[in-house]
CSV table of N, CA and C in Angstrom, one decimal:
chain,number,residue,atom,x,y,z
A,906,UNK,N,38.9,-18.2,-93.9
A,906,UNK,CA,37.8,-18.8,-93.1
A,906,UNK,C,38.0,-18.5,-91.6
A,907,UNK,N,39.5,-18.4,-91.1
A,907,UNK,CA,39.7,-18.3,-89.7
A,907,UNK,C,39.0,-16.8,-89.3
A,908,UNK,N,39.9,-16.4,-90.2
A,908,UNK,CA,39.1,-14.7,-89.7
A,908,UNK,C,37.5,-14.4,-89.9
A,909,UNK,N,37.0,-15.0,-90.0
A,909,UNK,CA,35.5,-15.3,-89.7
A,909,UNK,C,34.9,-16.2,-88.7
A,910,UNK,N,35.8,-17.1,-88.4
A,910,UNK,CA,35.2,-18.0,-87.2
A,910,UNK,C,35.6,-17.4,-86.2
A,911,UNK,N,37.2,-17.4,-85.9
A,911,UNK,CA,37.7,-16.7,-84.8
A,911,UNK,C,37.1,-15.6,-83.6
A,912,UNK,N,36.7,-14.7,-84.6
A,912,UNK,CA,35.6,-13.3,-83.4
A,912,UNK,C,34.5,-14.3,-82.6
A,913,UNK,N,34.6,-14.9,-83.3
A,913,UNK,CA,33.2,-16.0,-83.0
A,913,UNK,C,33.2,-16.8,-81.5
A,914,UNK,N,34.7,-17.3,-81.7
A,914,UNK,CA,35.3,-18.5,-81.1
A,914,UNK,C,35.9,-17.6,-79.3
A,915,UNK,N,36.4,-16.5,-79.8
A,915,UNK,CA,36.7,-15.5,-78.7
A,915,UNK,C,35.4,-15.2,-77.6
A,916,UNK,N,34.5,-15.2,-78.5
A,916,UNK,CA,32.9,-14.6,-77.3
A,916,UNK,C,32.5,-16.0,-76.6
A,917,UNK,N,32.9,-17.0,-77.4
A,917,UNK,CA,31.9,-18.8,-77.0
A,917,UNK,C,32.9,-19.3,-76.3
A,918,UNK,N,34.2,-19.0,-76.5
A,918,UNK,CA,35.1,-19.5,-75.7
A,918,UNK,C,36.3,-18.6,-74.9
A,919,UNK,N,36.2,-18.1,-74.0
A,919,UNK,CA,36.8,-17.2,-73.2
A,919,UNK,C,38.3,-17.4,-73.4
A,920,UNK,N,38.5,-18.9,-73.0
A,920,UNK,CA,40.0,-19.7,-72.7
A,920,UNK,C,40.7,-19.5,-73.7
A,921,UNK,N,40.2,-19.2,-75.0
A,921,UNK,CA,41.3,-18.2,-76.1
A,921,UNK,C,42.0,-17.2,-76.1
A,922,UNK,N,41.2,-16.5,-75.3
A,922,UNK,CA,42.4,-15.2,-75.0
A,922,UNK,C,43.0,-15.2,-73.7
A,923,UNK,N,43.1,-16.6,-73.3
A,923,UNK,CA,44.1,-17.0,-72.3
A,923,UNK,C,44.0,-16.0,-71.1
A,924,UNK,N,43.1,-15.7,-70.6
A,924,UNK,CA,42.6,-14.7,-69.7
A,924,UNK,C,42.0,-15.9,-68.3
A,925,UNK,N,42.2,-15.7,-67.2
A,925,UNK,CA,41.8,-16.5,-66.7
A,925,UNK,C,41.4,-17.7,-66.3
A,926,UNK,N,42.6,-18.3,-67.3
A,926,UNK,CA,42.1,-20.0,-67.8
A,926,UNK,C,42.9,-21.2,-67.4
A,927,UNK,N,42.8,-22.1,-66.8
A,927,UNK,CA,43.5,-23.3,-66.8
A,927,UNK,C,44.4,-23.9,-68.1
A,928,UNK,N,45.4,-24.8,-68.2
A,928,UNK,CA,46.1,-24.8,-69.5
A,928,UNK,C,45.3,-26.2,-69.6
A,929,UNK,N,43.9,-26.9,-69.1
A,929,UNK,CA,43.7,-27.6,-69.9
A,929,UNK,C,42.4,-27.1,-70.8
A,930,UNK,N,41.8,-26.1,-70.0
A,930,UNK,CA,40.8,-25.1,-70.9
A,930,UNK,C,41.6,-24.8,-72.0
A,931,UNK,N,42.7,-24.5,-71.8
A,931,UNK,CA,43.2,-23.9,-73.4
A,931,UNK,C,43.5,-24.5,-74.5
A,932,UNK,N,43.9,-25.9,-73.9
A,932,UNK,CA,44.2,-26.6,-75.0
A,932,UNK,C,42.9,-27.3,-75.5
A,933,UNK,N,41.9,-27.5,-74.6
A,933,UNK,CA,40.3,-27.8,-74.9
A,933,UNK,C,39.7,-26.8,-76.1
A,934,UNK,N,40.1,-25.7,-76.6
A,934,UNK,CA,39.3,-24.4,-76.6
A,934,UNK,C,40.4,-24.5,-78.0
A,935,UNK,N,41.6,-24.7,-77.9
A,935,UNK,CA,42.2,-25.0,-79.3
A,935,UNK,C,42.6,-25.6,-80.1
A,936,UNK,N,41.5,-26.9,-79.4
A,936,UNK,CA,41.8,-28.0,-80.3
A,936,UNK,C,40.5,-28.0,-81.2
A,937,UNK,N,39.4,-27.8,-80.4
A,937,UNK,CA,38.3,-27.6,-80.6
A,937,UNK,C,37.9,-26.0,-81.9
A,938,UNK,N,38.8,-25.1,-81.5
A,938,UNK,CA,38.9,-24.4,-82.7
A,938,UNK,C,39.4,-24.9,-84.1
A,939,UNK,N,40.4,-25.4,-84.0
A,939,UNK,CA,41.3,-26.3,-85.0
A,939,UNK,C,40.4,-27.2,-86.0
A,940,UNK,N,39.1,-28.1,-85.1
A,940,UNK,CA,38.7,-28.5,-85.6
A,940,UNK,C,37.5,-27.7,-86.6
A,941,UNK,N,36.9,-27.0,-85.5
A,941,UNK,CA,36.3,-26.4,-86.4
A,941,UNK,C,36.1,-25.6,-87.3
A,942,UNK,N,37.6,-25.2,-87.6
A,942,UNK,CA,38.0,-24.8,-89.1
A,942,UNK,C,38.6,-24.8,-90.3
A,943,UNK,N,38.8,-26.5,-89.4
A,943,UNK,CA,39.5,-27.5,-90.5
A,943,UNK,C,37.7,-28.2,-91.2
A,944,UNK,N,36.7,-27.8,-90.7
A,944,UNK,CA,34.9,-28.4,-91.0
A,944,UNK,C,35.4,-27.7,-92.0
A,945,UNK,N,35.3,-26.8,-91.3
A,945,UNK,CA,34.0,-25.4,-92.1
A,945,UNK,C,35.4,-25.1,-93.3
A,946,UNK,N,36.3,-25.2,-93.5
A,946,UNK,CA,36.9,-25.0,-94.7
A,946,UNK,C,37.0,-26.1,-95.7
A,947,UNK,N,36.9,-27.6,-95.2
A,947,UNK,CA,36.7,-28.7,-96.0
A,947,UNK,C,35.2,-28.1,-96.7
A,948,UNK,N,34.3,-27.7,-96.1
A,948,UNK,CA,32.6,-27.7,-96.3
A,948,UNK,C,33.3,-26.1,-97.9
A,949,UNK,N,33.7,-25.7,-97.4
A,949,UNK,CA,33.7,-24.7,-98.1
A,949,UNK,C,35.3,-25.0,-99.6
A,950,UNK,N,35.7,-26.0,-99.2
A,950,UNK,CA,36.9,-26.1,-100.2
A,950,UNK,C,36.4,-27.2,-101.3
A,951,UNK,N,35.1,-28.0,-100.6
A,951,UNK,CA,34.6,-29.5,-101.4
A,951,UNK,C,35.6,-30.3,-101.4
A,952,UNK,N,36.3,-30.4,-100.7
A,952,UNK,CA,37.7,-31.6,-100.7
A,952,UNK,C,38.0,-32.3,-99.3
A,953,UNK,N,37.8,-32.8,-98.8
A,953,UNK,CA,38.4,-33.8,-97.5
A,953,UNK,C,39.1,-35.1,-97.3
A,954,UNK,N,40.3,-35.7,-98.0
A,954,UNK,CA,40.6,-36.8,-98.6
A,954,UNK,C,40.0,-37.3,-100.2
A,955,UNK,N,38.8,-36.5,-100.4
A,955,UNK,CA,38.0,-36.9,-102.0
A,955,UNK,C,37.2,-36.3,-102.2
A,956,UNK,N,36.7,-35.6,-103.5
A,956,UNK,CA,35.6,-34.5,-103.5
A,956,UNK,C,34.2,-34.7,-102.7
A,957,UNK,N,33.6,-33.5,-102.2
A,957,UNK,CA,32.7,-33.7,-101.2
A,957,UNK,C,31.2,-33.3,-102.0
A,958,UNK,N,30.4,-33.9,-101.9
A,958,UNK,CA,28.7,-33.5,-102.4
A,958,UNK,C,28.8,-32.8,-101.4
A,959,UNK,N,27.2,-32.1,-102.2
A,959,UNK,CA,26.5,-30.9,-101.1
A,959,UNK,C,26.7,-31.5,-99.7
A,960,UNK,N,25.4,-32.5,-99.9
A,960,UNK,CA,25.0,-33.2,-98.7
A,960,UNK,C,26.2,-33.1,-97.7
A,961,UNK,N,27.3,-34.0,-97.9
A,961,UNK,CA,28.1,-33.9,-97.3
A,961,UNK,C,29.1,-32.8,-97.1
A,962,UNK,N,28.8,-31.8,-97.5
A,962,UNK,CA,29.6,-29.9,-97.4
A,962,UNK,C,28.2,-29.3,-96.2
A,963,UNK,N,27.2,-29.8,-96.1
A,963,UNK,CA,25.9,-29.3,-95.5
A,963,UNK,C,26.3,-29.9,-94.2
A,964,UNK,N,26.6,-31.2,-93.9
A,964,UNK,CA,27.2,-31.8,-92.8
A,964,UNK,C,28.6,-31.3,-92.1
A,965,UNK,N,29.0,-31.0,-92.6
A,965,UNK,CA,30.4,-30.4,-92.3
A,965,UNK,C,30.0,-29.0,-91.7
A,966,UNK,N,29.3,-28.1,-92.4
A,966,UNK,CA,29.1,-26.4,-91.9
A,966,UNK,C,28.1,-26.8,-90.9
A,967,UNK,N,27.2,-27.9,-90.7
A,967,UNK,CA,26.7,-28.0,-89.5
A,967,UNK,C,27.9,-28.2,-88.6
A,968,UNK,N,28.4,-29.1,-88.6
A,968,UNK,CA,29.3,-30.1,-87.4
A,968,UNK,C,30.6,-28.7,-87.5
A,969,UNK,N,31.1,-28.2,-88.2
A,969,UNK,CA,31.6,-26.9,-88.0
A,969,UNK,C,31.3,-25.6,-87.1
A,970,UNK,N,29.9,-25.2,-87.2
A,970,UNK,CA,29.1,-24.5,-86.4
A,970,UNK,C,29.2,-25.4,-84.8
A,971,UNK,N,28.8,-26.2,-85.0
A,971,UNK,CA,28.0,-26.4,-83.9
A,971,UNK,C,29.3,-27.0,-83.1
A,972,UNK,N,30.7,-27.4,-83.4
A,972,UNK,CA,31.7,-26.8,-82.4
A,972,UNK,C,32.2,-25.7,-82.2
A,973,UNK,N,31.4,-24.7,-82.4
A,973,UNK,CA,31.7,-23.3,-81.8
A,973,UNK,C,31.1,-23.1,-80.7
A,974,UNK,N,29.8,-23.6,-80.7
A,974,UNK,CA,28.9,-23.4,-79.1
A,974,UNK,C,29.9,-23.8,-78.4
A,975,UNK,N,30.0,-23.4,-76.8
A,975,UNK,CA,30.5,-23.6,-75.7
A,975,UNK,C,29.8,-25.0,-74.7
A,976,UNK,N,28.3,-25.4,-75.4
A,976,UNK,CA,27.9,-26.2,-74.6
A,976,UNK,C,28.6,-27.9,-74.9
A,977,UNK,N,28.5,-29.0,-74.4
A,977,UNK,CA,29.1,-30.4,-74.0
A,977,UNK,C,28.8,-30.7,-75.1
A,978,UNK,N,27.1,-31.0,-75.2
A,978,UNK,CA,26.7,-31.6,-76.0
A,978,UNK,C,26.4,-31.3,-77.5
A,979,UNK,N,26.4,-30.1,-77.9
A,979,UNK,CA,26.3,-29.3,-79.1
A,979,UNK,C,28.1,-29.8,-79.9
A,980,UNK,N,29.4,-29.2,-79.1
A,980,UNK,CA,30.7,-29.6,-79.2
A,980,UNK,C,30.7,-31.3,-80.0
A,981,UNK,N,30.3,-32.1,-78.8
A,981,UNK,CA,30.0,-33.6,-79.2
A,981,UNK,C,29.4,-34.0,-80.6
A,982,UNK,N,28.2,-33.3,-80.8
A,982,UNK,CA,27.5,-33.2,-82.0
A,982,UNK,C,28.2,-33.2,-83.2
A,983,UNK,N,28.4,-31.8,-83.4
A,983,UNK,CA,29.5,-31.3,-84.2
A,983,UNK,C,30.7,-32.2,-84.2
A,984,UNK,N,31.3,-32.6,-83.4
A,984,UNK,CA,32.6,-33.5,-83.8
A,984,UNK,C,32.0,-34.9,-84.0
A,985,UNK,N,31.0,-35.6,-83.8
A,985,UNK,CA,30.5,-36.6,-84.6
A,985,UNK,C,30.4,-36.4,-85.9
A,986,UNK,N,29.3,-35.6,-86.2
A,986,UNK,CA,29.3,-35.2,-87.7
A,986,UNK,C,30.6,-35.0,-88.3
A,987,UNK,N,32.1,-34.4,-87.9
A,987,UNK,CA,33.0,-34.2,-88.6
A,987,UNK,C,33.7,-35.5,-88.8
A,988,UNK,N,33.9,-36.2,-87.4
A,988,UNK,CA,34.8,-37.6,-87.5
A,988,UNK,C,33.7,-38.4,-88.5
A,989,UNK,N,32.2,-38.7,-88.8
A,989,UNK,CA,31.7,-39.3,-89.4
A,989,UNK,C,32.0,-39.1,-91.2
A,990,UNK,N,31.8,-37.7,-90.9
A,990,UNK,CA,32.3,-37.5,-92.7
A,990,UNK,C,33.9,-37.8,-93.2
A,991,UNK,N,34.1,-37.4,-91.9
A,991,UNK,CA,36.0,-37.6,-92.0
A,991,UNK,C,36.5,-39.3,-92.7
A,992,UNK,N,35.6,-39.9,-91.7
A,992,UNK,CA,36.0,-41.5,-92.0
A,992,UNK,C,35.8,-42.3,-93.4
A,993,UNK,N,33.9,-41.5,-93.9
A,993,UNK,CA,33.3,-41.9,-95.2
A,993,UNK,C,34.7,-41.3,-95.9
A,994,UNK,N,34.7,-40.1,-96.0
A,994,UNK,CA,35.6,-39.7,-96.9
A,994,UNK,C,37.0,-40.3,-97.1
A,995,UNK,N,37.5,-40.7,-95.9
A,995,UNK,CA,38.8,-41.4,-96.2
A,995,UNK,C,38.6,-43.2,-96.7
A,996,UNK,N,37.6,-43.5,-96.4
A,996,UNK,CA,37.6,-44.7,-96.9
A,996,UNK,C,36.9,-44.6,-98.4
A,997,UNK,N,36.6,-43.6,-98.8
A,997,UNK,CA,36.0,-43.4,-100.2
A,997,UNK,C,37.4,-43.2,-100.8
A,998,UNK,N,38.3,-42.4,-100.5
A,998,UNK,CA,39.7,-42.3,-101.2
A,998,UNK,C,40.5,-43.9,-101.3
A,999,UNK,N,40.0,-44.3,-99.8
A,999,UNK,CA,41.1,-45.8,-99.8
A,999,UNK,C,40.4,-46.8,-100.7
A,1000,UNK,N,39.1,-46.8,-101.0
A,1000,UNK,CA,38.5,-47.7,-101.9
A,1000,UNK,C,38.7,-47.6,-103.1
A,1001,UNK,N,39.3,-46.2,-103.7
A,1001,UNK,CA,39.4,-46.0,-105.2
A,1001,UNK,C,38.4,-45.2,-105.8
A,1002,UNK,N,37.3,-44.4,-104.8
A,1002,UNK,CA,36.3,-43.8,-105.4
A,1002,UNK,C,36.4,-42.1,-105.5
A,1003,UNK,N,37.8,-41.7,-106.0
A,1003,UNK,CA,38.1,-40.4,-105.7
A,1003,UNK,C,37.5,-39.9,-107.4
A,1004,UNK,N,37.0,-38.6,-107.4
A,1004,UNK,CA,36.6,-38.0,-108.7
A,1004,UNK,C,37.6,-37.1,-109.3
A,1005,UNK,N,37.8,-37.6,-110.6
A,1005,UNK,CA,39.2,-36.3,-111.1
A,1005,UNK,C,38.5,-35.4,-111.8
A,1006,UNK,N,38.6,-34.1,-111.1
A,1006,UNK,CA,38.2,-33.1,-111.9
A,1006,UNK,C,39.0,-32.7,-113.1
């Protein structure tokens, strides 16, 4: 999955190839990558603490995507959607509602 986000992450975010950048752009730029390919591979593995429905794999490749854009509010987006699914999902495991394949 990285090697498909990454090319991506290089054009939307300069501060990754460490060219011209402050060290707190960089660590902004790869934390923010981190996350969003810890989404987009939960979205794509169906697993995040407990197996994931569509719906909630549809949420993730959104909130995945959309911390790739470079803009404030798009970033913000995307990491709501992910901390949101993140939380359902852990508290779905802590409740006892995990599915055994």
């Amino acid at each position: 999955m990285a090697g498909f986000v990454v090319p991506f992450i290089f054009i939307y975010k300069p501060a990754m190839l460490i060219h011209d950048a402050n060290v707190v752009d960089i660590i902004i730029a790869t934390g923010i990558t981190i996350l969003a390919i810890m989404a987009l591979a939960a979205a794509t593995e169906g697993f995040l603490f407990a197996r994931i429905t569509r719906l909630l794999r549809a949420v993730l490749i959104a909130g995945g995507i959309l911390l790739i854009f470079p803009y404030w509010l798009a970033m913000g987006a995307g990491l709501a959607l992910m901390v949101g699914v993140g939380i359902f999902q852990y508290l779905k495991k802590r409740n006892g509602y995990v599915v055994q394949a």
